[in-house]
Short mmCIF file of C-alpha atoms in Angstrom, two decimals:
data_model
loop_
_atom_site.label_atom_id
_atom_site.label_comp_id
_atom_site.label_asym_id
_atom_site.label_seq_id
_atom_site.Cartn_x
_atom_site.Cartn_y
_atom_site.Cartn_z
CA MET N 1 0.16 0.17 -0.12
CA CYS N 2 2.55 2.25 1.00
CA LEU N 3 4.43 2.16 -2.49
CA THR N 4 1.10 2.89 -4.30
CA ILE N 5 0.93 6.22 -2.00
CA ILE N 6 4.33 6.91 -2.96
CA GLU N 7 3.52 6.26 -6.71
CA LEU N 8 0.60 8.65 -6.46
CA CYS N 9 2.84 11.28 -5.11
CA GLU N 10 5.69 10.86 -7.60
CA GLY N 11 3.42 9.79 -10.50
CA GLN N 12 5.40 7.10 -11.47
CA PRO N 13 4.06 3.59 -12.26
CA MET N 14 5.29 0.77 -9.80
CA ASN N 15 8.22 -1.59 -11.31
CA ALA N 16 6.34 -4.63 -12.70
CA ASP N 17 9.98 -6.47 -11.65
CA PRO N 18 9.31 -7.65 -7.57
CA SER N 19 13.01 -7.69 -7.15
CA GLN N 20 13.41 -4.06 -7.85
CA VAL N 21 10.75 -2.94 -5.43
CA PRO N 22 12.19 -1.63 -2.01
CA ASN N 23 11.08 -2.73 1.25
CA PRO N 24 8.49 -0.15 2.37
CA GLN N 25 9.65 0.05 6.03
CA ASN N 26 13.06 1.25 4.90
CA GLU N 27 11.63 4.02 2.47
CA PRO N 28 11.90 7.12 3.94
CA ASP N 29 9.21 8.81 1.76
CA CYS N 30 6.58 5.87 2.69
CA ARG N 31 7.47 6.51 6.58
CA ALA N 32 7.04 10.22 6.08
CA VAL N 33 3.59 9.70 4.25
CA VAL N 34 2.21 7.58 6.28
CA GLN N 35 3.24 9.51 9.40
CA VAL N 36 1.66 12.63 7.87
CA LEU N 37 -1.32 10.94 6.71
CA ASP N 38 -2.03 9.51 10.18
CA ARG N 39 -1.96 12.82 11.53
CA ILE N 40 -3.84 14.86 8.62
CA GLY N 41 -6.33 11.98 7.95
CA SER N 42 -7.74 12.15 11.42
CA LYS N 43 -11.51 13.73 11.57
CA TRP N 44 -10.59 15.78 14.59
CA THR N 45 -7.73 17.36 12.55
CA VAL N 46 -9.80 17.95 9.80
CA MET N 47 -12.44 19.59 11.90
CA ALA N 48 -9.95 21.62 13.70
CA VAL N 49 -8.32 22.99 10.53
CA GLY N 50 -11.76 23.77 9.16
CA THR N 51 -12.59 25.66 12.32
CA LEU N 52 -9.19 27.64 12.44
CA LYS N 53 -9.45 28.64 8.41
CA ASP N 54 -10.92 31.90 9.37
CA GLY N 55 -8.37 33.06 11.89
CA PRO N 56 -7.31 32.76 15.75
CA MET N 57 -9.50 31.15 17.98
CA ARG N 58 -9.65 30.62 21.76
CA PHE N 59 -9.88 26.81 23.07
CA ASN N 60 -13.71 26.72 23.97
CA ALA N 61 -14.56 28.45 20.97
CA ILE N 62 -12.88 25.83 18.98
CA MET N 63 -14.50 23.26 21.11
CA ARG N 64 -18.22 24.79 20.66
CA ALA N 65 -17.66 24.95 16.76
CA ILE N 66 -16.61 21.16 16.65
CA ASP N 67 -19.83 19.15 17.67
CA GLY N 68 -18.99 15.93 19.54
CA VAL N 69 -15.07 16.56 20.71
CA SER N 70 -14.18 15.86 24.06
CA HIS N 71 -11.81 18.27 26.03
CA ARG N 72 -9.20 15.82 26.08
CA MET N 73 -9.30 15.00 22.28
CA LEU N 74 -9.22 18.54 21.32
CA THR N 75 -6.28 19.02 23.60
CA LEU N 76 -4.33 16.20 22.14
CA THR N 77 -5.47 17.09 18.41
CA LEU N 78 -4.14 20.83 19.02
CA ARG N 79 -0.76 19.81 20.60
CA SER N 80 -0.11 17.26 17.78
CA LEU N 81 -0.95 20.34 15.39
CA VAL N 82 1.29 22.45 17.11
CA GLN N 83 3.93 20.03 17.48
CA ASP N 84 3.74 19.64 13.63
CA GLY N 85 3.93 23.23 12.83
CA LEU N 86 0.50 23.08 11.60
CA VAL N 87 -0.99 25.28 14.37
CA LYS N 88 0.75 28.06 16.38
CA ARG N 89 -0.50 28.40 20.05
CA THR N 90 0.05 31.80 21.44
CA ALA N 91 0.01 32.28 25.09
CA TYR N 92 -0.80 35.69 26.55
CA ALA N 93 0.30 36.71 29.93
CA THR N 94 -3.08 37.69 31.37
CA ILE N 95 -5.39 36.92 34.23
CA PRO N 96 -7.12 34.83 33.40
CA PRO N 97 -4.32 33.29 31.17
CA LYS N 98 -5.49 33.69 27.28
CA VAL N 99 -4.33 31.22 24.66
CA GLU N 100 -5.11 31.37 21.18
CA TYR N 101 -4.66 28.95 18.38
CA GLU N 102 -4.03 29.69 14.48
CA LEU N 103 -3.16 27.99 11.31
CA THR N 104 0.36 28.72 10.13
CA GLU N 105 1.20 28.90 6.66
CA PRO N 106 1.55 24.93 6.23
CA GLY N 107 -1.44 24.63 8.10
CA ARG N 108 -3.46 27.01 5.81
CA SER N 109 -2.14 25.31 2.73
CA LEU N 110 -4.15 22.15 4.02
CA ILE N 111 -7.30 23.75 3.56
CA GLU N 112 -7.57 23.66 -0.28
CA PRO N 113 -6.94 19.83 -0.46
CA LEU N 114 -9.35 19.12 2.42
CA GLY N 115 -11.42 21.33 0.42
CA LEU N 116 -11.14 18.84 -2.43
CA LEU N 117 -11.60 15.94 -0.44
CA VAL N 118 -14.74 17.13 1.04
CA THR N 119 -16.11 17.80 -2.22
CA TRP N 120 -14.95 14.27 -3.58
CA ILE N 121 -16.89 12.94 -0.53
CA LYS N 122 -19.96 14.90 -1.36
CA GLN N 123 -19.84 13.34 -5.39
CA ASN N 124 -19.48 9.83 -3.94
CA HIS N 125 -21.05 9.48 -0.75
CA ALA N 126 -24.43 8.16 -2.15
CA GLY N 127 -22.45 5.75 -4.00
CA ILE N 128 -20.68 4.76 -1.04
CA THR N 129 -23.69 4.59 1.08
CA ALA N 130 -25.37 2.09 -1.57
CA ALA N 131 -22.11 -0.01 -1.81
CA ARG N 132 -22.03 -0.39 1.99
CA THR N 133 -25.64 -1.46 2.11
CA ALA N 134 -25.25 -3.74 -0.67
CA SER N 135 -22.38 -5.54 1.27
CA ALA N 136 -24.17 -5.77 4.31
CA ASP N 137 -27.15 -7.32 2.47
CA HIS N 138 -24.71 -9.81 0.92
CA ALA N 139 -23.35 -10.69 4.00
CA HIS N 140 -26.50 -10.92 5.97
CA ALA N 141 -27.93 -13.14 2.94
CA GLU N 142 -24.96 -15.05 3.40
CA GLN N 143 -25.47 -15.83 6.87
CA GLY N 144 -28.75 -16.85 6.44
CA SER N 145 -27.61 -19.67 3.90
#
């Protein structure tokens, strides 16, 4: 699977000779792609980036904007995004303390590809739902046999 992802990134066909295919575990590009996909593929990351697209926000405002996220999950998500350089955390020395989160340039650059993904989902959701229903019906019919 990882080599296929790298193929997509590089736009090159996979070599048909198995002896020429590198071990995915040793491919630095492969590890990088998987690590970043793991982070940006999280639904909470997508929701946080979408919420922050209009500018800096405080933690509680982000939490109110993202339906269903727990305090702990939002904390972990924002912490990870800050560590990855996608979100900037600014703490102000006020009483009570004020902390704002905002997208960095790399974080803002995620908005367009995530928007394309959302468009793709909207275009294909009905077909995916129908396929899932058909698959579940087929599995149910096989169990009844």
